[in-house]
mmCIF file of C-alpha atoms in Angstrom:
data_model
loop_
_atom_site.group_PDB
_atom_site.id
_atom_site.type_symbol
_atom_site.label_atom_id
_atom_site.label_comp_id
_atom_site.label_asym_id
_atom_site.label_seq_id
_atom_site.Cartn_x
_atom_site.Cartn_y
_atom_site.Cartn_z
ATOM 1 C CA MET L 1 108.260 76.680 104.180
ATOM 2 C CA LYS L 2 111.913 78.188 102.574
ATOM 3 C CA PRO L 3 115.261 76.543 102.191
ATOM 4 C CA LYS L 4 118.054 77.328 104.349
ATOM 5 C CA TYR L 5 121.137 74.818 101.722
ATOM 6 C CA ILE L 6 121.967 74.970 97.960
ATOM 7 C CA TYR L 7 123.466 71.764 96.969
ATOM 8 C CA GLN L 8 124.461 70.974 93.522
ATOM 9 C CA ASN L 9 123.691 68.428 91.544
ATOM 10 C CA TRP L 10 125.866 65.827 92.126
ATOM 11 C CA SER L 11 125.916 66.299 96.331
ATOM 12 C CA ALA L 12 122.382 66.156 96.221
ATOM 13 C CA LYS L 13 122.490 62.907 93.796
ATOM 14 C CA ILE L 14 124.837 60.614 96.003
ATOM 15 C CA HIS L 15 123.605 62.344 99.690
ATOM 16 C CA LEU L 16 119.598 61.785 99.397
ATOM 17 C CA SER L 17 118.746 59.395 101.909
ATOM 18 C CA LYS L 18 120.664 61.417 103.901
ATOM 19 C CA LEU L 19 119.318 65.497 103.198
ATOM 20 C CA VAL L 20 115.621 63.809 102.842
ATOM 21 C CA SER L 21 115.785 62.178 106.106
ATOM 22 C CA GLN L 22 116.846 65.289 108.002
ATOM 23 C CA ASN L 23 112.932 66.740 106.447
ATOM 24 C CA GLN L 24 114.382 69.706 105.692
ATOM 25 C CA ALA L 25 113.902 71.854 102.525
ATOM 26 C CA PHE L 26 117.025 72.199 100.302
ATOM 27 C CA ILE L 27 117.897 73.753 96.765
ATOM 28 C CA ASN L 28 119.447 71.667 93.566
ATOM 29 C CA ALA L 29 121.653 73.794 91.294
ATOM 30 C CA LYS L 30 123.413 72.803 88.657
ATOM 31 C CA SER L 31 126.600 75.065 87.561
ATOM 32 C CA GLY L 32 125.424 77.183 90.200
ATOM 33 C CA LYS L 33 121.525 77.311 89.515
ATOM 34 C CA PRO L 34 119.318 76.744 91.097
ATOM 35 C CA VAL L 35 116.758 73.838 89.170
ATOM 36 C CA ALA L 36 114.804 72.109 91.695
ATOM 37 C CA GLN L 37 113.226 72.945 94.753
ATOM 38 C CA VAL L 38 112.592 69.861 97.332
ATOM 39 C CA LEU L 39 110.413 70.259 99.648
ATOM 40 C CA PRO L 40 109.426 67.833 102.993
ATOM 41 C CA TYR L 41 105.869 66.466 102.274
ATOM 42 C CA ALA L 42 102.863 67.496 104.810
ATOM 43 C CA PRO L 43 99.885 66.519 104.363
ATOM 44 C CA LYS L 44 96.337 68.786 103.861
ATOM 45 C CA SER L 45 94.085 68.397 106.744
ATOM 46 C CA PRO L 46 90.233 67.402 105.252
ATOM 47 C CA ARG L 47 88.615 70.057 103.597
ATOM 48 C CA ARG L 48 84.904 71.242 105.351
ATOM 49 C CA ILE L 49 82.799 71.835 103.884
ATOM 50 C CA GLY L 50 79.713 73.338 104.229
ATOM 51 C CA PHE L 51 79.404 75.550 107.078
ATOM 52 C CA MET L 52 76.253 74.352 108.769
ATOM 53 C CA PRO L 53 76.794 71.382 112.143
ATOM 54 C CA MET L 54 74.392 68.878 110.131
ATOM 55 C CA SER L 55 73.396 65.091 109.470
ATOM 56 C CA VAL L 56 72.487 62.825 106.951
ATOM 57 C CA PRO L 57 69.580 60.268 107.550
ATOM 58 C CA ASN L 58 70.068 56.315 107.611
ATOM 59 C CA ASP L 59 66.435 56.186 106.121
ATOM 60 C CA PHE L 60 67.674 59.586 103.349
ATOM 61 C CA ASP L 61 67.095 57.160 99.753
ATOM 62 C CA ARG L 62 63.406 56.495 101.256
ATOM 63 C CA LEU L 63 62.249 59.782 102.190
ATOM 64 C CA GLY L 64 59.602 60.970 100.144
ATOM 65 C CA LYS L 65 59.064 57.176 98.197
ATOM 66 C CA ASP L 66 55.511 57.274 98.288
ATOM 67 C CA ALA L 67 54.281 60.220 97.413
ATOM 68 C CA ILE L 68 57.304 59.863 94.023
ATOM 69 C CA GLU L 69 56.002 56.304 93.473
ATOM 70 C CA THR L 70 52.130 58.243 93.867
ATOM 71 C CA MET L 71 53.383 60.762 90.872
ATOM 72 C CA PHE L 72 54.381 58.126 88.799
ATOM 73 C CA ASP L 73 52.477 55.381 89.043
ATOM 74 C CA SER L 74 50.070 54.283 86.103
ATOM 75 C CA THR L 75 48.100 53.083 87.243
ATOM 76 C CA ASN L 76 46.180 56.792 88.867
ATOM 77 C CA GLU L 77 45.295 57.919 85.275
#
């Protein structure tokens, strides 16, 4: 979103609440030189990780438990 308006520092400070409520971008300037750009907040959409639809089973942490216990069981030696 490209800012459409430029406000001097003192004007932006006085009218900040009104400027923000308009939900538009603006530039804050000091002595005619731009010093800050104020943009409306736009939340990011959640990122999707991976490309394959899949689900994790509820007992995922217990898969292969017996085999792992057998490999590390010291009584089998």
